[in-house]
mmCIF file of C-alpha atoms in Angstrom:
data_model
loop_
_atom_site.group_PDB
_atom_site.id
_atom_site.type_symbol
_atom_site.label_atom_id
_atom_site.label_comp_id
_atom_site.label_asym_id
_atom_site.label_seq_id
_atom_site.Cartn_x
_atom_site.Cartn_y
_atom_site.Cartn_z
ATOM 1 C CA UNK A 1 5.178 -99.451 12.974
ATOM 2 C CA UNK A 2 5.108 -101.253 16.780
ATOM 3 C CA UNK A 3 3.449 -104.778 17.758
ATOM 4 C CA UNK A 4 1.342 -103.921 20.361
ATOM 5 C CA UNK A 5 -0.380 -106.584 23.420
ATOM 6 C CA UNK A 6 -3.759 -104.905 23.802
ATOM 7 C CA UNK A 7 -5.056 -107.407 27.206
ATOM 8 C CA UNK A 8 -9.058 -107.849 27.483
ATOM 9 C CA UNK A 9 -10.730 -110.737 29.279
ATOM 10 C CA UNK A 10 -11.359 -113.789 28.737
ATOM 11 C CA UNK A 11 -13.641 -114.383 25.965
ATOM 12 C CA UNK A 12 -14.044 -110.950 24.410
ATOM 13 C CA UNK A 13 -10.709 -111.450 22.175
ATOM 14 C CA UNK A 14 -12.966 -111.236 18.926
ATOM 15 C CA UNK A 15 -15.164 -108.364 20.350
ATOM 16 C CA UNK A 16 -11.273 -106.299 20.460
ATOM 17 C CA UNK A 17 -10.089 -107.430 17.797
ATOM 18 C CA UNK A 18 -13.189 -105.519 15.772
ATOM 19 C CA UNK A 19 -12.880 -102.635 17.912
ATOM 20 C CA UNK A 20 -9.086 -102.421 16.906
ATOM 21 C CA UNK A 21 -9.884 -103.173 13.513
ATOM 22 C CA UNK A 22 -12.520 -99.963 13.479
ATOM 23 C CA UNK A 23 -10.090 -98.155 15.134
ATOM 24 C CA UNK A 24 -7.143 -98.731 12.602
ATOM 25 C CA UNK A 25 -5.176 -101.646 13.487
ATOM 26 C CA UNK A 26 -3.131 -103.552 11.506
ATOM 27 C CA UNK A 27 -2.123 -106.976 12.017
ATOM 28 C CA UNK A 28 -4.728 -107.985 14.022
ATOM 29 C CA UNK A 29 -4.426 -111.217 15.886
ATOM 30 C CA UNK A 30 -6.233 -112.543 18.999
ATOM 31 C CA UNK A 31 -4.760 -114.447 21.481
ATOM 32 C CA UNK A 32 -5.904 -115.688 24.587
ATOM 33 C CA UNK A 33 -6.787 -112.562 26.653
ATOM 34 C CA UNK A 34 -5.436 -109.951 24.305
ATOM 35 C CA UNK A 35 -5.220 -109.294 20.981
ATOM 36 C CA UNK A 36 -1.924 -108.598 19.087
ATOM 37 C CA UNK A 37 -2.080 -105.259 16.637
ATOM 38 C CA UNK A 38 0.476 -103.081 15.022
ATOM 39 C CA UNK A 39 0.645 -99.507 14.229
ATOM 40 C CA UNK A 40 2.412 -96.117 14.574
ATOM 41 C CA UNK A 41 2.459 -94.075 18.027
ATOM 42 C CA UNK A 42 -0.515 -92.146 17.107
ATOM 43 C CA UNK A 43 -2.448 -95.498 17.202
ATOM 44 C CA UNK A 44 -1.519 -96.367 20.359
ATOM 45 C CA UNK A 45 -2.288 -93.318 21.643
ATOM 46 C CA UNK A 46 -6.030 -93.474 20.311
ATOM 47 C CA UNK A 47 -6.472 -97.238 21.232
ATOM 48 C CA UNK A 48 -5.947 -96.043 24.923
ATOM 49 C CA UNK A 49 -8.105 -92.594 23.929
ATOM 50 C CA UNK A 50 -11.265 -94.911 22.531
ATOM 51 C CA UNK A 51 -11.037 -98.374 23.139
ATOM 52 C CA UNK A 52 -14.385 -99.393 25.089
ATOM 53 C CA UNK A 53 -13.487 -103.356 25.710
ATOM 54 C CA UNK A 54 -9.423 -103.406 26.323
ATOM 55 C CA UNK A 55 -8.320 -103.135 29.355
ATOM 56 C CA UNK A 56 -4.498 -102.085 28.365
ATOM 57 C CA UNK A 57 -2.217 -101.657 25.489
ATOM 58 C CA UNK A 58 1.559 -103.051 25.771
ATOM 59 C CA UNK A 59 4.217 -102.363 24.017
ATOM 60 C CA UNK A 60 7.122 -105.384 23.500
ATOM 61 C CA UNK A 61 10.377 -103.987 23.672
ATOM 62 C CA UNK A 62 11.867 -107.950 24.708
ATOM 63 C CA UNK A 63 11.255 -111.522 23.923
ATOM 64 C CA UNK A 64 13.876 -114.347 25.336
ATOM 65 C CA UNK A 65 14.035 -117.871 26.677
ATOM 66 C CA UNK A 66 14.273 -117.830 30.718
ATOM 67 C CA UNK A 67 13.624 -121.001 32.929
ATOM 68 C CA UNK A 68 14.995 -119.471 36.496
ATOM 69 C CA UNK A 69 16.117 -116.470 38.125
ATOM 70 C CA UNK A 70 19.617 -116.033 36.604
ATOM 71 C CA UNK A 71 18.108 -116.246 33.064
ATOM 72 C CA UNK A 72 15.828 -113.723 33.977
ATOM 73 C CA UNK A 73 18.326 -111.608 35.322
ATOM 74 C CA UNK A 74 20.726 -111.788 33.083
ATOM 75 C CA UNK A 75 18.158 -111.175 29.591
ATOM 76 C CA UNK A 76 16.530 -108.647 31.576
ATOM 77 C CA UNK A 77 19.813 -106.571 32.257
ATOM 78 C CA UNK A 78 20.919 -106.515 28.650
ATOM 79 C CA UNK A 79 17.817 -104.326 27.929
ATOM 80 C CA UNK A 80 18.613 -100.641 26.852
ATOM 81 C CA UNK A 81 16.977 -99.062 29.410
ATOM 82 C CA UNK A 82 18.024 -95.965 29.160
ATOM 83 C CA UNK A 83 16.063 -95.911 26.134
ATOM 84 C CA UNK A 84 13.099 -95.632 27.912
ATOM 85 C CA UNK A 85 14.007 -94.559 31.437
ATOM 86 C CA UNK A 86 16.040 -91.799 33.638
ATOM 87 C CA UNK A 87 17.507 -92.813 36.900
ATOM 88 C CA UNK A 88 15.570 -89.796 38.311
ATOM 89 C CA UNK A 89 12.488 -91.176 36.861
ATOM 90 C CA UNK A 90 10.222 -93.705 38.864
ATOM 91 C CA UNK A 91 9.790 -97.376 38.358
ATOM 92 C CA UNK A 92 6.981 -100.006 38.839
ATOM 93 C CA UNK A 93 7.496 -103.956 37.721
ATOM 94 C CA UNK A 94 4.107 -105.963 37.072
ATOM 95 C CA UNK A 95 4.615 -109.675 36.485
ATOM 96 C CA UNK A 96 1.652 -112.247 35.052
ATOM 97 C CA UNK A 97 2.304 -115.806 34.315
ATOM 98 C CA UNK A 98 4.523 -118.356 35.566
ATOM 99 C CA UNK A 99 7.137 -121.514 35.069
ATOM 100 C CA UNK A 100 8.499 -124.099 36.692
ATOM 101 C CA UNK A 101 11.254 -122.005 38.958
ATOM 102 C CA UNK A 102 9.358 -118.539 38.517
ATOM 103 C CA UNK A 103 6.083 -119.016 39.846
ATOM 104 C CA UNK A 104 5.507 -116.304 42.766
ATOM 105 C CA UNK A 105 4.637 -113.383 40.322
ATOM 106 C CA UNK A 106 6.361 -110.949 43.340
ATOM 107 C CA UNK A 107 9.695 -112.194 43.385
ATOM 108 C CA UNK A 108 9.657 -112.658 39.418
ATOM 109 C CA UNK A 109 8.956 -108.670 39.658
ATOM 110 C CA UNK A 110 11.695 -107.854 42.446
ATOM 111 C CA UNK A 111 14.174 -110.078 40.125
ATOM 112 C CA UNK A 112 13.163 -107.597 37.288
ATOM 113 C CA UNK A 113 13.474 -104.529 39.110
ATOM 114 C CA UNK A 114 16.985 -105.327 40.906
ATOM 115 C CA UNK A 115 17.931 -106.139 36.881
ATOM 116 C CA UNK A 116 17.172 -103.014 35.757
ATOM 117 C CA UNK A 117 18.591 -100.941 38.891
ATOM 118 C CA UNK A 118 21.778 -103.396 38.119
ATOM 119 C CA UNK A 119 22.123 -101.676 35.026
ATOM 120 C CA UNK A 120 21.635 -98.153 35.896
ATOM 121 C CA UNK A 121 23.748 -98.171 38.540
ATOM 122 C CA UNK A 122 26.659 -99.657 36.177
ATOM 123 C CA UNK A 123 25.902 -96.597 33.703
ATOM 124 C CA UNK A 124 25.298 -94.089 35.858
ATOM 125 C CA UNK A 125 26.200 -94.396 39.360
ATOM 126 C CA UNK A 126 22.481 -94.555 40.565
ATOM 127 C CA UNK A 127 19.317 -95.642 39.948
ATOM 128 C CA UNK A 128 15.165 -95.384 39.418
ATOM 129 C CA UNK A 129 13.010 -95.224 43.102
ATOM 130 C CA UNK A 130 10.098 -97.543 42.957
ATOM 131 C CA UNK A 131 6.749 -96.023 43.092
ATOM 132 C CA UNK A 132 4.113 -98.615 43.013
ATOM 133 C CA UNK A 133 1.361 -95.767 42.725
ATOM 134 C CA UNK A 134 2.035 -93.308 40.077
ATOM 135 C CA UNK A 135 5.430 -94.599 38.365
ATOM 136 C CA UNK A 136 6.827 -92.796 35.137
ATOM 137 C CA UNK A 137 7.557 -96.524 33.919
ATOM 138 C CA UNK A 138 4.924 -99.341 34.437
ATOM 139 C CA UNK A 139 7.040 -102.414 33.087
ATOM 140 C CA UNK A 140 4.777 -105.568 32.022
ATOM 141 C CA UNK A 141 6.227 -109.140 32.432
ATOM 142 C CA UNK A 142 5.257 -112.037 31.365
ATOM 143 C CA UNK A 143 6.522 -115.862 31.787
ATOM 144 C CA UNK A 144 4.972 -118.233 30.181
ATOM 145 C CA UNK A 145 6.609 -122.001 29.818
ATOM 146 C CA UNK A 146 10.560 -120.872 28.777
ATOM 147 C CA UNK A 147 9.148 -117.532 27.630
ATOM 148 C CA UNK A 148 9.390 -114.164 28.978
ATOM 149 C CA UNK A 149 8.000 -110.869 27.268
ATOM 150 C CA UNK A 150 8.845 -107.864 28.617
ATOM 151 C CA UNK A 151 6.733 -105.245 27.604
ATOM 152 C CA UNK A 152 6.140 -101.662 28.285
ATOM 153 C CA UNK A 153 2.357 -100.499 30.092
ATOM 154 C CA UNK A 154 1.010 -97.533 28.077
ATOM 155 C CA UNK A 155 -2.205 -97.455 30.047
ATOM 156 C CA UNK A 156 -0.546 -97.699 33.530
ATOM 157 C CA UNK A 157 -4.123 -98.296 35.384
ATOM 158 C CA UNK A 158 -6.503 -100.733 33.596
ATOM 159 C CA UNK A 159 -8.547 -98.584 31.340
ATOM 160 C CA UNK A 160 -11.895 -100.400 32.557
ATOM 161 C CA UNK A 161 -11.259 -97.824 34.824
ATOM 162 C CA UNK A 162 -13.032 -94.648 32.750
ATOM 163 C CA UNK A 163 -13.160 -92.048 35.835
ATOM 164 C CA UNK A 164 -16.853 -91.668 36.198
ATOM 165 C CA UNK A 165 -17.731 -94.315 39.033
ATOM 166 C CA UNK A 166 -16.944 -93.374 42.434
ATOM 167 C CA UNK A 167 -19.910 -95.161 43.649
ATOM 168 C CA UNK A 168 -20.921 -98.550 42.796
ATOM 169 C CA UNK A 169 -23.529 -101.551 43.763
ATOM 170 C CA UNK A 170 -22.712 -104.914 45.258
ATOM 171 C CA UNK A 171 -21.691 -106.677 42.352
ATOM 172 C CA UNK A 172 -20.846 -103.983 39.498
ATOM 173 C CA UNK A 173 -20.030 -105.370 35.628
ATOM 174 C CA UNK A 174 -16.539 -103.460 34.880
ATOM 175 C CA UNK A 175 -16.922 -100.910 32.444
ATOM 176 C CA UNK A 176 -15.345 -102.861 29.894
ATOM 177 C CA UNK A 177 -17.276 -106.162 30.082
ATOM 178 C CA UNK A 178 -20.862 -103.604 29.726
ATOM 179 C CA UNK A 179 -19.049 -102.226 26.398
ATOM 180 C CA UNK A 180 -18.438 -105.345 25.150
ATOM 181 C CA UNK A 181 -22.032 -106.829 25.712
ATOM 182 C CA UNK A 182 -23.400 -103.681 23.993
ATOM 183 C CA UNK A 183 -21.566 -104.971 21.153
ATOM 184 C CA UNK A 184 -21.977 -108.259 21.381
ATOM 185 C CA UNK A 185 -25.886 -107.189 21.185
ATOM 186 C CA UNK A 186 -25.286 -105.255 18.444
ATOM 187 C CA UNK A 187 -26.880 -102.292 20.201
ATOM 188 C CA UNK A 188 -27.529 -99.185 18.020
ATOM 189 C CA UNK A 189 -27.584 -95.751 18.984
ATOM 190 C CA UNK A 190 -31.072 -95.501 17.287
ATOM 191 C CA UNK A 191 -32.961 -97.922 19.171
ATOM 192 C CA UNK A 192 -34.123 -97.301 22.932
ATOM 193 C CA UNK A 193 -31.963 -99.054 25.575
ATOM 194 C CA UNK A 194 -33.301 -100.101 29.156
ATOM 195 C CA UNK A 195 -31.564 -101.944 31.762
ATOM 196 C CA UNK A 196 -34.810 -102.633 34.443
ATOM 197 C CA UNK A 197 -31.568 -103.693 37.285
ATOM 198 C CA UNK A 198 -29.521 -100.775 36.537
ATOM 199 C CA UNK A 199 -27.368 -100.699 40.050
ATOM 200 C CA UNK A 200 -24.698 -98.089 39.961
ATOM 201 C CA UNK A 201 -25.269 -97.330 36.158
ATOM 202 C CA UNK A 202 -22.618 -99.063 34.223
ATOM 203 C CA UNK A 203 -24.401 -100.050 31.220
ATOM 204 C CA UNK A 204 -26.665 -97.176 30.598
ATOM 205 C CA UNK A 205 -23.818 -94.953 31.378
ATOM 206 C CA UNK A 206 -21.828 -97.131 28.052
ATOM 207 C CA UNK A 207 -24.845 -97.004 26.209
ATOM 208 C CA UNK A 208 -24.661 -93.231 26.526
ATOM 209 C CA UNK A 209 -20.865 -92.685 26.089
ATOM 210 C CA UNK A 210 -21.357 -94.911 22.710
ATOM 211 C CA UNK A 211 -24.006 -93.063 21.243
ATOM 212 C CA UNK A 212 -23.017 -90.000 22.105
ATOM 213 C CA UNK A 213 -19.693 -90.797 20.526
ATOM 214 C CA UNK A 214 -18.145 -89.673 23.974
ATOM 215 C CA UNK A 215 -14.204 -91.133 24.014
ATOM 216 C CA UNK A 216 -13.986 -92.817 27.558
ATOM 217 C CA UNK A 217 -10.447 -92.087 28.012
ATOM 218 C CA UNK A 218 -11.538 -88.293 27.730
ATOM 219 C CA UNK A 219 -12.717 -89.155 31.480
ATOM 220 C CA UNK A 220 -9.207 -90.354 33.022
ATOM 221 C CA UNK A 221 -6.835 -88.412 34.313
ATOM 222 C CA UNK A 222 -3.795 -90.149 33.225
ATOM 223 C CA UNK A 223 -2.286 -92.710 30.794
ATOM 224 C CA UNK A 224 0.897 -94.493 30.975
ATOM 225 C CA UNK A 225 2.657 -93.516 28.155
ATOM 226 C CA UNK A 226 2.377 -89.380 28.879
ATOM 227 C CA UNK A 227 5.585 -89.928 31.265
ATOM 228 C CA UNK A 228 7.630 -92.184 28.471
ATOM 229 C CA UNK A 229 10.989 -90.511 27.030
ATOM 230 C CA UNK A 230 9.286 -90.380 23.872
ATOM 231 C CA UNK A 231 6.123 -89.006 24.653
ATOM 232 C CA UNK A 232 4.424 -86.401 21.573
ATOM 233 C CA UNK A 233 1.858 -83.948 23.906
ATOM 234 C CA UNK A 234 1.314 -81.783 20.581
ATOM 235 C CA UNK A 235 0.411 -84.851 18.930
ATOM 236 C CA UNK A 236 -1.742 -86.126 21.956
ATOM 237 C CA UNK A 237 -3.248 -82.448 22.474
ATOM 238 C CA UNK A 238 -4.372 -83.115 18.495
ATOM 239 C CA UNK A 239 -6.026 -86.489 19.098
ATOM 240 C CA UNK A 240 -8.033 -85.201 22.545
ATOM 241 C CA UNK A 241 -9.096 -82.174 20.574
ATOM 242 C CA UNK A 242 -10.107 -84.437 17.663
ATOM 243 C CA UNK A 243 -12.156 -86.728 20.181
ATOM 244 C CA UNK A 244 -13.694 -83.372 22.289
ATOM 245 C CA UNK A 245 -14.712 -82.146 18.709
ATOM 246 C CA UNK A 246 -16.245 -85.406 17.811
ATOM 247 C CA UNK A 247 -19.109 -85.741 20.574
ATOM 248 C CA UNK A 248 -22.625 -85.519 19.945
ATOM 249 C CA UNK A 249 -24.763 -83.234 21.861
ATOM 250 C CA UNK A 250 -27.462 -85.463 21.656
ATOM 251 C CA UNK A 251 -28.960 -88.770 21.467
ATOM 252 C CA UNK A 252 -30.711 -90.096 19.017
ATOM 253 C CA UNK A 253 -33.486 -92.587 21.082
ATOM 254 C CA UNK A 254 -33.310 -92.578 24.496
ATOM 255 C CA UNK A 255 -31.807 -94.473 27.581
ATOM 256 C CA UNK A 256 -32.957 -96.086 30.624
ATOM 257 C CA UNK A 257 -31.951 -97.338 33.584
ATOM 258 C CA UNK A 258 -34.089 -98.451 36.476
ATOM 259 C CA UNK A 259 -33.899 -100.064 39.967
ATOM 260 C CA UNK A 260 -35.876 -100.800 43.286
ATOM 261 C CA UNK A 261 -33.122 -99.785 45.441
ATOM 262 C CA UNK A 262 -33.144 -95.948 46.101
ATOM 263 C CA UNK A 263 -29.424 -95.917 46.745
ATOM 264 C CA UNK A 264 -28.035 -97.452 44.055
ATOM 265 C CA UNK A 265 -30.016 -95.844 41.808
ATOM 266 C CA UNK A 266 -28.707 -92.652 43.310
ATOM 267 C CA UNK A 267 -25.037 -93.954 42.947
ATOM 268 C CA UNK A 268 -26.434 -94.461 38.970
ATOM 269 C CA UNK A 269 -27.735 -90.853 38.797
ATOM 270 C CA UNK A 270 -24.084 -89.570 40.680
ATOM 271 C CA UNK A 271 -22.263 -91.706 38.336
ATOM 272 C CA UNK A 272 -23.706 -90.565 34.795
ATOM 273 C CA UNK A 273 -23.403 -86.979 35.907
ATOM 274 C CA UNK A 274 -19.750 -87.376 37.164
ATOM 275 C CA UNK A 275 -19.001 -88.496 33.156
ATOM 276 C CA UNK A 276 -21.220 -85.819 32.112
ATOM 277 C CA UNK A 277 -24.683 -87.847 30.676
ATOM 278 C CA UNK A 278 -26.355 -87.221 33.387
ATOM 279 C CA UNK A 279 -29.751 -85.479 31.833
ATOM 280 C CA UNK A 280 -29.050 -87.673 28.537
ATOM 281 C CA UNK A 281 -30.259 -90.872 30.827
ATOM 282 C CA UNK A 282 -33.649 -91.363 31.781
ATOM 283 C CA UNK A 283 -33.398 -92.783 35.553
ATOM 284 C CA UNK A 284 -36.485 -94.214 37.778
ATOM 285 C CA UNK A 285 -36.880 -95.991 40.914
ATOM 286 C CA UNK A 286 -39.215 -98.794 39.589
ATOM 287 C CA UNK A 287 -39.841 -102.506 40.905
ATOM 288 C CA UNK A 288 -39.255 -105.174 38.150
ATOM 289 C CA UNK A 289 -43.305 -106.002 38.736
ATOM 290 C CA UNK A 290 -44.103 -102.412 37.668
ATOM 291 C CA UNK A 291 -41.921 -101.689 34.898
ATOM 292 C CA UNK A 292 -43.722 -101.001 31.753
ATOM 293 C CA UNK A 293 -42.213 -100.826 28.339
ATOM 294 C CA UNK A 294 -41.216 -96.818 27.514
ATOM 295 C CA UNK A 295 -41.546 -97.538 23.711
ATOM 296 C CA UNK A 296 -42.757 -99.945 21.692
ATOM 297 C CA UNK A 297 -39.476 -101.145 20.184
ATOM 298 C CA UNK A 298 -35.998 -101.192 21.729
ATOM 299 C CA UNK A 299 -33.123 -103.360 23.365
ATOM 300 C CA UNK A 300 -33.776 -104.482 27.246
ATOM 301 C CA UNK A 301 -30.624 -105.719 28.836
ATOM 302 C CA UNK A 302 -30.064 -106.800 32.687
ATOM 303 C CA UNK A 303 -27.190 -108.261 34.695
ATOM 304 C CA UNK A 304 -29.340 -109.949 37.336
ATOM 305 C CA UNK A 305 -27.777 -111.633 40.614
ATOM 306 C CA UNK A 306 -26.574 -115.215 39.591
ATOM 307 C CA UNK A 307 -26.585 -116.933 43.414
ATOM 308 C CA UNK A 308 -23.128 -116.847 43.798
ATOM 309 C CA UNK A 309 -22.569 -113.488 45.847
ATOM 310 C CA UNK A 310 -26.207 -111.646 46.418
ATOM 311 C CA UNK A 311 -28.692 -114.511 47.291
ATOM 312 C CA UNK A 312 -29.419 -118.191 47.497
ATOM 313 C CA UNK A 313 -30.355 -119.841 44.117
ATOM 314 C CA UNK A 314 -33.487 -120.802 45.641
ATOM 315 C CA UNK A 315 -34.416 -117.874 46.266
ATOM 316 C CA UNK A 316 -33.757 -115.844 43.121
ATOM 317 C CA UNK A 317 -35.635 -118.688 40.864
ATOM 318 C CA UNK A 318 -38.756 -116.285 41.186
ATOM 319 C CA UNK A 319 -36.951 -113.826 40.549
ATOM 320 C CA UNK A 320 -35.827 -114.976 37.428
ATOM 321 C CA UNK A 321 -39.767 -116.283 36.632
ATOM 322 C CA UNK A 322 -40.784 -113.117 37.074
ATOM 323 C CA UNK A 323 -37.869 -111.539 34.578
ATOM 324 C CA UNK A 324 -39.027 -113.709 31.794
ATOM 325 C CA UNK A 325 -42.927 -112.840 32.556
ATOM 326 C CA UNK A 326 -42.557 -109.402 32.753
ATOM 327 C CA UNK A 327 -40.440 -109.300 28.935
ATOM 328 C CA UNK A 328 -42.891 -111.562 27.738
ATOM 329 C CA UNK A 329 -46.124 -109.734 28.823
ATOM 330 C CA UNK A 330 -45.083 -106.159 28.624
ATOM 331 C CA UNK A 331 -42.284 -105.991 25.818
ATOM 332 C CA UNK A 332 -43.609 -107.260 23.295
ATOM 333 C CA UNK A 333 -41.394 -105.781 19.635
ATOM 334 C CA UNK A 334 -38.255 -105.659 21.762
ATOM 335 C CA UNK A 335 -34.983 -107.614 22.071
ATOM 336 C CA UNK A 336 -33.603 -108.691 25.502
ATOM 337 C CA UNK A 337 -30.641 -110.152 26.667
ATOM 338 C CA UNK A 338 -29.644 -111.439 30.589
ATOM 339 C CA UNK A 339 -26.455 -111.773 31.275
ATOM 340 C CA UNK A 340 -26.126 -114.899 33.793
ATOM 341 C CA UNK A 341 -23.617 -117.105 35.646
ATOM 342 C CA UNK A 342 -25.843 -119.512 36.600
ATOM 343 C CA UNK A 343 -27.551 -122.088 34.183
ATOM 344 C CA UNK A 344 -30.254 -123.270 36.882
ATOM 345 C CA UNK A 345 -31.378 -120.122 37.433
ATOM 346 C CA UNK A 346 -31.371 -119.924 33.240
ATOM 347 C CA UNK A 347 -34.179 -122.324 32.819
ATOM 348 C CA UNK A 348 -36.470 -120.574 35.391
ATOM 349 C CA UNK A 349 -36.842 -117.477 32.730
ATOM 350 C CA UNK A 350 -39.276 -119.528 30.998
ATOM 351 C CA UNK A 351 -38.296 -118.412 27.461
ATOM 352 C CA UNK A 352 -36.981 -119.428 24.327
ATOM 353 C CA UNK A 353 -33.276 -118.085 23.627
ATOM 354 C CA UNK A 354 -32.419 -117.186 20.053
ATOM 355 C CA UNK A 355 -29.203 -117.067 21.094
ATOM 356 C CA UNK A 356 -26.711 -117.594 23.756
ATOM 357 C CA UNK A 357 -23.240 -115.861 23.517
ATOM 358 C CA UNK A 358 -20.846 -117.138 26.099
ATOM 359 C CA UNK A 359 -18.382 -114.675 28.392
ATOM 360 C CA UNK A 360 -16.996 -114.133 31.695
ATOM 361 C CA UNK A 361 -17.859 -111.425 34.326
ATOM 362 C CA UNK A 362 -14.469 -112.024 36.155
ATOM 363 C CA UNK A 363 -13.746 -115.446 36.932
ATOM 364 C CA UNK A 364 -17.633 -116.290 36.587
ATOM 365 C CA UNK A 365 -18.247 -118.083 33.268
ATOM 366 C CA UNK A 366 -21.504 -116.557 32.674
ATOM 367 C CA UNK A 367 -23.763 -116.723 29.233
ATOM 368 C CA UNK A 368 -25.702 -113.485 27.548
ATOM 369 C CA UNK A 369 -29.065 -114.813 26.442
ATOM 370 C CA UNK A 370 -30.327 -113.183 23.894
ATOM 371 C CA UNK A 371 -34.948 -113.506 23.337
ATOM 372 C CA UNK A 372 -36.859 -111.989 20.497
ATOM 373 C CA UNK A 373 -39.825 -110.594 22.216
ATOM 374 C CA UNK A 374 -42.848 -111.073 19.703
#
């Protein structure tokens, strides 16, 4: 059994910790942005296969006190890398966090990578190129106070990054944040789903990947860990097989996603087919004044623009009137959540909220507002 660091952002520790938990954790302990687990290798391997809200799984190989650059050097350089790495294979060095004396993340990584080049050169007369793109090793750091964790990247690129969207709107939710508010609404595969502001697709396209039972990692082309020393492919062949066998053909209510805007909605429709949903997702150009419920029960959820990046408060305050009208008057049975940044802009919905669930979409603390529609 291995600790893992699984990282997710800020405020959706709990929502990963229950996906962890469904998908066999152990240990299970959130921390701020991430979520300690344990388990064997085949774990790790499905938490990168078929986690929805995570955006990478590390593995600790190190934990030590450092305050400056010769600590770091020195802990760093005692490592057994030749555990995990060849000098013909390529290295990357990621650093987060900071301290007193370390605090430019850059050098901290350089200072990590001339420690571990140190050693191999000692043992074997050369050493690991660097290869900031595609490296065999992705090595995490992380200094926090007189604490540094070095940990391995099994993920290598964020896995918010599923390998469907190629095209996107102005200001698309990650991949991972729309998973997470699909749980957070407790959104069931047997209810219809609409998002009425659909942009380039994202949380239709989760909607459909969740209840279709559709692994997103199935979409990527590579993980981290499939270049490590110790890397299983029969066992990995076994768990992609086991996902591929595991998808439904189809859904069991259906999804919609709608937009004024021709060409995002077109990035939407390119998007879904890409991850191969494309004719499970019922797409429509449709202005928010002329949308009319598709059933009488089902969960409406939007990601409207808060102000900050796509127009003036001022002049999205009708906008937002118009949002809460349109639920009101035409959705009557349903449940709907908007997902907002901007508590002005809140009031000018003009319902009552059952409940408000806070989160952030980046570095925008935003709140999901959740109204029963009766």
């Amino acid at each position: 059994m291995n600790q893992y660091f699984a990282t997710t952002a800020r405020g959706l520790e709990t929502v990963a910790a229950e996906e962890l938990k469904t998908l066999g954790a152990a240990d299970i302990r959130p921390d701020f942005t991430g979520v300690y687990f344990s388990g064997d290798k085949a774990l790790m391997y499905r938490v990168n296969l078929w986690a929805r809200t995570i955006f990478r799984v590390l593995l600790p190989i190190a934990e030590f006190r450092c305050w400056d650059r010769k600590m770091l050097f020195r802990e760093v350089e005692r490592i057994a890398w030749e555990d995990y790495l060849k000098p013909n294979n390529t290295l990357a060095v990621k650093c987060t966090g900071s301290n007193a004396k370390l605090n430019h993340t850059h050098f901290t990584a350089l200072q990590v990578k001339d420690a571990i080049a140190n050693r191999q050169k000692k043992k074997f007369g050369y050493r690991s190129s660097v290869d900031t793109n595609d490296p065999d090793l992705l090595v995490n750091v992380h200094i926090k106070d007189d604490r540094c964790i070095v940990s391995l990247d099994s993920s290598a690129n964020s896995l918010h990054r599923r390998g469907y969207r190629l095209a996107v709107g102005s200001a698309p939710l990650k991949e991972t944040l729309a998973a997470a508010l699909l749980e957070m609404a407790e959104y069931s595969p047997d209810l219809p789903f609409l998002d009425p502001l659909c942009g380039s697709g994202t949380l239709p396209i989760e909607a459909a990947l969740k209840a279709l039972n559709i692994a997103p990692g199935l979409l990527r082309e590579k993980f981290g860990f499939t270049t490590w020393q110790d890397f299983d492919e029969s066992l990995w062949n076994e768990l992609l097989e086991e996902a591929k066998n595991s998808q439904l053909n189809q859904l069991k209510a259906p999804i919609y996603g709608s937009d004024r805007n021709f060409n995002v909605l077109d990035q939407a429709i390119s998007n879904a087919q890409l991850c191969g949903v494309g004719d499970k997702i019922k797409f429509a150009q449709t202005a928010l004044s002329e949308l009319e419920a598709p059933a009488e029960k089902g969960i409406l959820m939007c990601n409207p623009p808060y102000g900050e990046r796509l127009g003036e408060v001022e002049e999205l305050g009708e906008f937002y009137k118009l949002l809460g009208d349109t639920f009101k008057q035409r959705f009557k049975g349903w449940t709907a959540y908007i997902l907002t940044g901007n508590r002005q802009l809140m009031k000018k919905v003009g319902l009552r909220t059952s409940r408000r669930l806070h989160v952030y979409n980046g570095s925008i603390e935003c709140t999901l507002l959740k109204y029963e529609l009766y």
